[in-house]
mmCIF file of C-alpha atoms in Angstrom:
data_model
loop_
_atom_site.group_PDB
_atom_site.id
_atom_site.type_symbol
_atom_site.label_atom_id
_atom_site.label_comp_id
_atom_site.label_asym_id
_atom_site.label_seq_id
_atom_site.Cartn_x
_atom_site.Cartn_y
_atom_site.Cartn_z
ATOM 1 C CA ASP A 37 77.326 132.138 188.973
ATOM 2 C CA PRO A 38 78.405 133.622 185.690
ATOM 3 C CA ASN A 39 81.552 134.773 186.822
ATOM 4 C CA GLN A 40 82.821 131.481 189.025
ATOM 5 C CA ALA A 41 81.960 129.699 185.141
ATOM 6 C CA ARG A 42 84.377 132.233 183.203
ATOM 7 C CA THR A 43 86.884 131.837 186.248
ATOM 8 C CA ALA A 44 86.814 127.617 185.754
ATOM 9 C CA PHE A 45 86.877 127.969 181.915
ATOM 10 C CA GLU A 46 89.975 130.409 181.827
ATOM 11 C CA GLN A 47 91.984 127.995 184.379
ATOM 12 C CA ALA A 48 90.654 125.074 182.242
ATOM 13 C CA ALA A 49 92.058 126.814 178.605
ATOM 14 C CA THR A 50 94.979 127.809 180.934
ATOM 15 C CA ALA A 51 95.705 124.371 181.726
ATOM 16 C CA LEU A 52 95.318 122.628 178.393
ATOM 17 C CA GLU A 53 97.876 122.179 176.093
ATOM 18 C CA ASP A 54 95.968 120.558 172.884
ATOM 19 C CA SER A 55 95.414 123.913 170.351
ATOM 20 C CA ALA A 56 91.719 122.862 169.479
ATOM 21 C CA GLN A 57 90.671 122.239 172.975
ATOM 22 C CA ILE A 58 91.960 125.580 173.807
ATOM 23 C CA SER A 59 90.201 127.098 171.311
ATOM 24 C CA LEU A 60 87.053 125.398 172.302
ATOM 25 C CA ALA A 61 87.430 126.414 175.978
ATOM 26 C CA LEU A 62 87.628 129.880 174.667
ATOM 27 C CA ALA A 63 84.236 129.415 172.919
ATOM 28 C CA SER A 64 82.842 128.334 175.792
ATOM 29 C CA LEU A 65 84.112 131.268 177.717
ATOM 30 C CA ALA A 66 82.998 133.780 175.035
ATOM 31 C CA GLY A 67 79.569 132.333 175.422
ATOM 32 C CA VAL A 68 79.677 132.460 179.552
ATOM 33 C CA ALA A 69 80.478 135.918 178.964
ATOM 34 C CA THR A 70 78.125 136.613 176.880
ATOM 35 C CA ALA A 71 75.068 135.647 178.970
ATOM 36 C CA ALA A 72 76.717 137.709 181.907
ATOM 37 C CA GLY A 73 76.520 140.567 179.267
ATOM 38 C CA ASP A 74 80.130 140.979 179.030
ATOM 39 C CA LEU A 75 80.583 141.708 175.596
ATOM 40 C CA PRO A 76 84.310 142.946 175.455
ATOM 41 C CA ALA A 77 85.257 139.428 177.834
ATOM 42 C CA ALA A 78 83.242 137.542 174.946
ATOM 43 C CA LEU A 79 84.910 139.596 172.277
ATOM 44 C CA GLU A 80 88.693 138.786 173.736
ATOM 45 C CA ALA A 81 88.064 135.223 173.958
ATOM 46 C CA ARG A 82 85.990 135.116 170.530
ATOM 47 C CA THR A 83 89.574 136.835 168.925
ATOM 48 C CA ARG A 84 91.988 134.433 170.616
ATOM 49 C CA ALA A 85 89.844 131.407 169.698
ATOM 50 C CA GLU A 86 89.800 132.532 166.032
ATOM 51 C CA GLY A 87 93.586 133.414 166.095
ATOM 52 C CA ILE A 88 94.088 129.560 167.038
ATOM 53 C CA ASN A 89 91.941 128.288 164.582
ATOM 54 C CA HIS A 90 93.935 130.238 161.665
ATOM 55 C CA GLU A 91 97.053 129.332 163.345
ATOM 56 C CA ILE A 92 96.287 125.194 163.269
ATOM 57 C CA GLY A 93 94.555 125.606 160.033
ATOM 58 C CA ASP A 94 91.167 125.042 161.530
ATOM 59 C CA GLU A 95 89.234 126.005 158.085
ATOM 60 C CA GLU A 96 85.709 124.499 159.165
ATOM 61 C CA ALA A 97 85.963 126.585 162.896
ATOM 62 C CA ILE A 98 87.120 130.000 161.206
ATOM 63 C CA PRO A 99 83.512 131.124 159.397
ATOM 64 C CA PHE A 100 81.575 130.399 162.807
ATOM 65 C CA ASP A 101 84.609 132.410 164.267
ATOM 66 C CA LEU A 102 84.179 135.227 162.259
ATOM 67 C CA THR A 103 80.736 135.757 162.307
ATOM 68 C CA ASN A 104 80.344 135.167 165.670
ATOM 69 C CA ARG A 105 82.996 137.696 166.392
ATOM 70 C CA ALA A 106 81.376 140.173 163.868
ATOM 71 C CA GLU A 107 77.961 139.484 165.996
ATOM 72 C CA LEU A 108 79.536 141.032 168.998
ATOM 73 C CA LEU A 109 81.469 143.986 167.367
ATOM 74 C CA ILE A 110 77.775 145.198 165.761
ATOM 75 C CA GLN A 111 76.491 144.492 169.472
ATOM 76 C CA LEU A 112 79.217 146.994 170.722
ATOM 77 C CA GLY A 113 78.448 149.599 167.409
ATOM 78 C CA ARG A 114 81.549 148.485 165.961
ATOM 79 C CA VAL A 115 80.195 147.914 162.622
ATOM 80 C CA ARG A 116 83.011 149.047 160.103
ATOM 81 C CA GLU A 117 85.038 146.226 161.942
ATOM 82 C CA ALA A 118 82.497 143.576 161.684
ATOM 83 C CA GLU A 119 81.775 144.378 158.049
ATOM 84 C CA GLU A 120 85.616 143.222 157.675
ATOM 85 C CA LEU A 121 84.651 140.162 159.062
ATOM 86 C CA LEU A 122 81.344 139.413 157.533
ATOM 87 C CA THR A 123 83.468 140.514 153.821
ATOM 88 C CA ALA A 124 85.918 137.883 154.450
ATOM 89 C CA VAL A 125 83.097 135.408 154.970
ATOM 90 C CA ASP A 126 81.477 136.568 151.545
ATOM 91 C CA ASP A 127 84.967 135.833 149.782
ATOM 92 C CA GLY A 128 84.857 131.910 151.219
ATOM 93 C CA ILE A 129 81.019 132.104 149.871
ATOM 94 C CA ARG A 130 82.377 133.523 146.331
ATOM 95 C CA ARG A 131 85.058 130.631 146.454
ATOM 96 C CA GLY A 132 82.421 128.040 147.010
ATOM 97 C CA VAL A 133 84.117 126.791 150.307
ATOM 98 C CA GLU A 134 81.553 124.542 151.913
ATOM 99 C CA ALA A 135 81.932 125.596 155.623
ATOM 100 C CA TYR A 136 81.372 129.269 154.455
ATOM 101 C CA THR A 137 78.700 128.716 152.075
ATOM 102 C CA GLY A 138 76.330 127.332 155.177
ATOM 103 C CA ARG A 139 76.820 130.884 157.160
ATOM 104 C CA LEU A 140 75.015 133.036 154.080
ATOM 105 C CA ASN A 141 71.955 133.469 155.781
ATOM 106 C CA ARG A 142 74.010 134.051 159.018
ATOM 107 C CA VAL A 143 75.514 137.270 157.154
ATOM 108 C CA ASN A 144 72.569 138.416 155.853
ATOM 109 C CA TYR A 145 71.121 138.595 159.350
ATOM 110 C CA LEU A 146 74.068 140.321 160.553
ATOM 111 C CA ARG A 147 74.058 142.721 158.080
ATOM 112 C CA ALA A 148 70.849 143.603 158.893
ATOM 113 C CA LEU A 149 71.692 143.905 162.523
ATOM 114 C CA ALA A 150 74.420 146.232 161.301
ATOM 115 C CA ALA A 151 71.865 148.077 159.383
ATOM 116 C CA VAL A 152 69.828 148.750 162.071
ATOM 117 C CA VAL A 153 72.588 150.129 164.122
ATOM 118 C CA LYS A 154 73.894 152.474 161.369
ATOM 119 C CA GLY A 155 70.106 153.698 160.969
ATOM 120 C CA ASP A 156 69.923 152.210 157.439
ATOM 121 C CA LEU A 157 66.512 150.617 157.657
ATOM 122 C CA SER A 158 65.848 149.697 153.928
ATOM 123 C CA ALA A 159 69.297 148.132 154.088
ATOM 124 C CA ALA A 160 67.826 146.278 157.227
ATOM 125 C CA ALA A 161 64.546 145.274 155.602
ATOM 126 C CA ARG A 162 66.676 144.174 152.474
ATOM 127 C CA PHE A 163 69.151 141.932 153.902
ATOM 128 C CA ALA A 164 66.434 140.346 156.754
ATOM 129 C CA ALA A 165 64.163 139.792 153.782
ATOM 130 C CA ARG A 166 66.865 137.643 152.099
ATOM 131 C CA VAL A 167 67.125 135.487 155.264
ATOM 132 C CA VAL A 168 63.351 134.789 155.657
ATOM 133 C CA ASP A 169 63.334 133.690 151.983
ATOM 134 C CA ALA A 170 66.031 131.599 151.797
ATOM 135 C CA ALA A 171 66.056 129.940 155.481
ATOM 136 C CA ARG A 172 63.600 127.016 156.748
ATOM 137 C CA PRO A 173 60.541 129.359 158.438
ATOM 138 C CA THR A 174 61.757 126.905 161.852
ATOM 139 C CA GLU A 175 65.544 128.280 161.380
ATOM 140 C CA SER A 176 66.673 130.217 164.490
ATOM 141 C CA VAL A 177 68.218 132.474 161.920
ATOM 142 C CA ALA A 178 64.695 133.233 160.107
ATOM 143 C CA MET A 179 62.856 133.838 163.541
ATOM 144 C CA LEU A 180 65.423 136.604 164.447
ATOM 145 C CA ALA A 181 65.377 138.172 160.967
ATOM 146 C CA ARG A 182 61.953 138.038 161.032
ATOM 147 C CA GLY A 183 61.828 140.286 164.125
ATOM 148 C CA VAL A 184 64.302 142.688 162.338
ATOM 149 C CA LEU A 185 61.968 143.001 159.278
ATOM 150 C CA SER A 186 58.603 143.805 161.172
ATOM 151 C CA TYR A 187 60.930 146.546 162.633
ATOM 152 C CA ALA A 188 62.170 147.838 159.952
ATOM 153 C CA HIS A 189 59.190 147.986 158.249
ATOM 154 C CA ALA A 190 57.406 149.474 161.481
ATOM 155 C CA ARG A 191 59.770 152.046 161.208
ATOM 156 C CA GLN A 192 59.843 152.692 157.228
ATOM 157 C CA PRO A 193 56.946 150.918 155.772
ATOM 158 C CA PRO A 194 57.548 149.937 152.095
ATOM 159 C CA SER A 195 56.772 152.524 149.798
ATOM 160 C CA GLY A 196 53.488 151.991 147.582
ATOM 161 C CA ARG A 197 52.237 148.972 149.714
ATOM 162 C CA ALA A 198 51.017 147.675 152.720
ATOM 163 C CA THR A 199 53.563 146.118 155.122
ATOM 164 C CA PRO A 200 53.714 142.091 154.696
ATOM 165 C CA ARG A 201 52.460 140.118 157.520
ATOM 166 C CA LEU A 202 55.003 137.234 158.505
ATOM 167 C CA PRO A 203 53.338 133.854 159.340
ATOM 168 C CA GLU A 204 54.114 132.884 163.045
ATOM 169 C CA PRO A 205 57.055 130.058 163.110
ATOM 170 C CA ALA A 206 55.554 126.475 163.998
ATOM 171 C CA PRO A 207 56.655 124.879 166.217
ATOM 172 C CA PRO A 208 57.226 127.724 168.710
ATOM 173 C CA PRO A 209 61.173 128.761 168.918
ATOM 174 C CA ALA A 210 63.393 128.373 171.752
ATOM 175 C CA PRO A 211 63.020 130.497 174.829
ATOM 176 C CA ASP A 212 66.139 132.455 173.664
ATOM 177 C CA VAL A 213 64.849 133.161 170.491
ATOM 178 C CA LEU A 214 61.642 133.911 171.460
ATOM 179 C CA ARG A 215 62.911 136.477 174.109
ATOM 180 C CA GLU A 216 64.914 138.183 170.889
ATOM 181 C CA MET A 217 61.353 137.961 168.699
ATOM 182 C CA HIS A 218 59.803 139.777 171.714
ATOM 183 C CA TYR A 219 61.996 142.447 171.542
ATOM 184 C CA TRP A 220 62.114 143.259 167.961
ATOM 185 C CA SER A 221 58.107 142.975 168.287
ATOM 186 C CA ALA A 222 58.216 145.657 171.033
ATOM 187 C CA ARG A 223 60.839 147.890 169.178
ATOM 188 C CA ALA A 224 58.296 147.792 166.038
ATOM 189 C CA ALA A 225 55.427 148.524 168.333
ATOM 190 C CA ARG A 226 57.421 151.362 169.980
ATOM 191 C CA ALA A 227 58.073 152.451 166.318
ATOM 192 C CA ARG A 228 54.084 152.477 165.651
ATOM 193 C CA ARG A 229 53.850 155.003 168.607
ATOM 194 C CA ASP A 230 51.421 151.639 170.109
ATOM 195 C CA ASP A 231 53.171 151.796 174.158
ATOM 196 C CA ARG A 232 50.663 149.278 175.289
ATOM 197 C CA ARG A 233 51.912 146.490 173.236
ATOM 198 C CA ALA A 234 55.514 148.067 173.324
ATOM 199 C CA LEU A 235 55.223 147.070 176.835
ATOM 200 C CA GLU A 236 53.137 143.647 176.699
ATOM 201 C CA GLU A 237 56.069 142.582 174.332
ATOM 202 C CA ALA A 238 58.996 143.765 176.766
ATOM 203 C CA SER A 239 57.040 142.330 179.631
ATOM 204 C CA ARG A 240 56.491 138.894 177.473
ATOM 205 C CA ALA A 241 60.640 138.994 176.775
ATOM 206 C CA MET A 242 61.211 139.813 180.414
ATOM 207 C CA ASN A 243 59.151 137.198 181.909
ATOM 208 C CA LEU A 244 61.355 134.278 179.509
ATOM 209 C CA ALA A 245 64.558 135.616 181.167
ATOM 210 C CA SER A 246 63.475 134.833 184.980
ATOM 211 C CA GLY A 247 65.402 131.300 185.061
ATOM 212 C CA LEU A 248 68.515 133.242 184.073
ATOM 213 C CA PRO A 249 71.506 133.508 186.332
ATOM 214 C CA GLU A 250 71.175 136.921 187.960
ATOM 215 C CA GLN A 251 73.679 138.764 186.144
ATOM 216 C CA GLN A 252 72.524 137.598 182.498
ATOM 217 C CA ARG A 253 69.102 138.910 183.953
ATOM 218 C CA TRP A 254 69.967 142.156 184.765
ATOM 219 C CA ALA A 255 71.837 142.693 181.544
ATOM 220 C CA ILE A 256 68.203 141.459 179.810
ATOM 221 C CA GLU A 257 65.918 143.348 181.756
ATOM 222 C CA ALA A 258 68.192 146.238 181.815
ATOM 223 C CA ARG A 259 67.773 146.404 177.767
ATOM 224 C CA TYR A 260 63.818 146.045 177.820
ATOM 225 C CA ARG A 261 63.226 148.586 180.659
ATOM 226 C CA GLY A 262 65.191 150.978 178.605
ATOM 227 C CA LEU A 263 62.925 149.872 175.566
ATOM 228 C CA ALA A 264 59.599 150.063 178.037
ATOM 229 C CA GLY A 265 61.075 153.748 178.586
ATOM 230 C CA GLU A 266 62.036 153.172 182.020
ATOM 231 C CA HIS A 267 65.374 154.888 182.074
ATOM 232 C CA ALA A 268 66.428 155.114 185.387
ATOM 233 C CA ALA A 269 65.428 151.281 186.328
ATOM 234 C CA ALA A 270 68.092 150.501 182.854
ATOM 235 C CA VAL A 271 70.968 152.588 184.431
ATOM 236 C CA ALA A 272 70.136 151.184 188.187
ATOM 237 C CA LEU A 273 70.400 147.746 186.205
ATOM 238 C CA HIS A 274 73.192 148.478 184.240
ATOM 239 C CA ARG A 275 75.463 149.292 187.246
ATOM 240 C CA ARG A 276 74.725 146.449 188.911
ATOM 241 C CA LEU A 277 76.747 144.412 186.082
#
């Protein structure tokens, strides 16, 4: 039960006295809240963890805090706030700080997501393509970027040339990544007005959520029901959360 897990993590974080351990507990709490679809609670936990890491000077953790918090803000539609965090990571990358340079692909992927939220499909394709070109094909961030790129090209095909066909990743991705890939494939199919393919991809994504906790499954199913045009079902699922 995600609610019980959140309560347990909150109690553990409160009981701990070591700041680094509190930060780790809050990060775990954020993951549980995200899985349950409670993004505001996840954002609060991430923000608290980041504040602690700044206080104790944990420079290794801060770039991860910044990108994790930026992703939640993008999912909540707060793109301008997310951009401020990504700019802070950019600064560390420019300074050559190792903990930050390793986040470059993640930053580009998040900027692609932010561009989708803003409706800037050219920018979404540009940032996603940077990740596809730079990351190893088997990296999760590369697989997710491929999904965003396929959607951006479906909505706004590259001018003067055919939409490039991206190779399938090998080995197959983890279930959570594969679920997101099906989500983007469904959105791309819907953009091409291929409703049959969109429904197939949405169904595959929902099937991958079948073994998840109830609230997490509802949150994911609501997302795909809406994508499939089943808006009443999507609203009903959201009301359960």
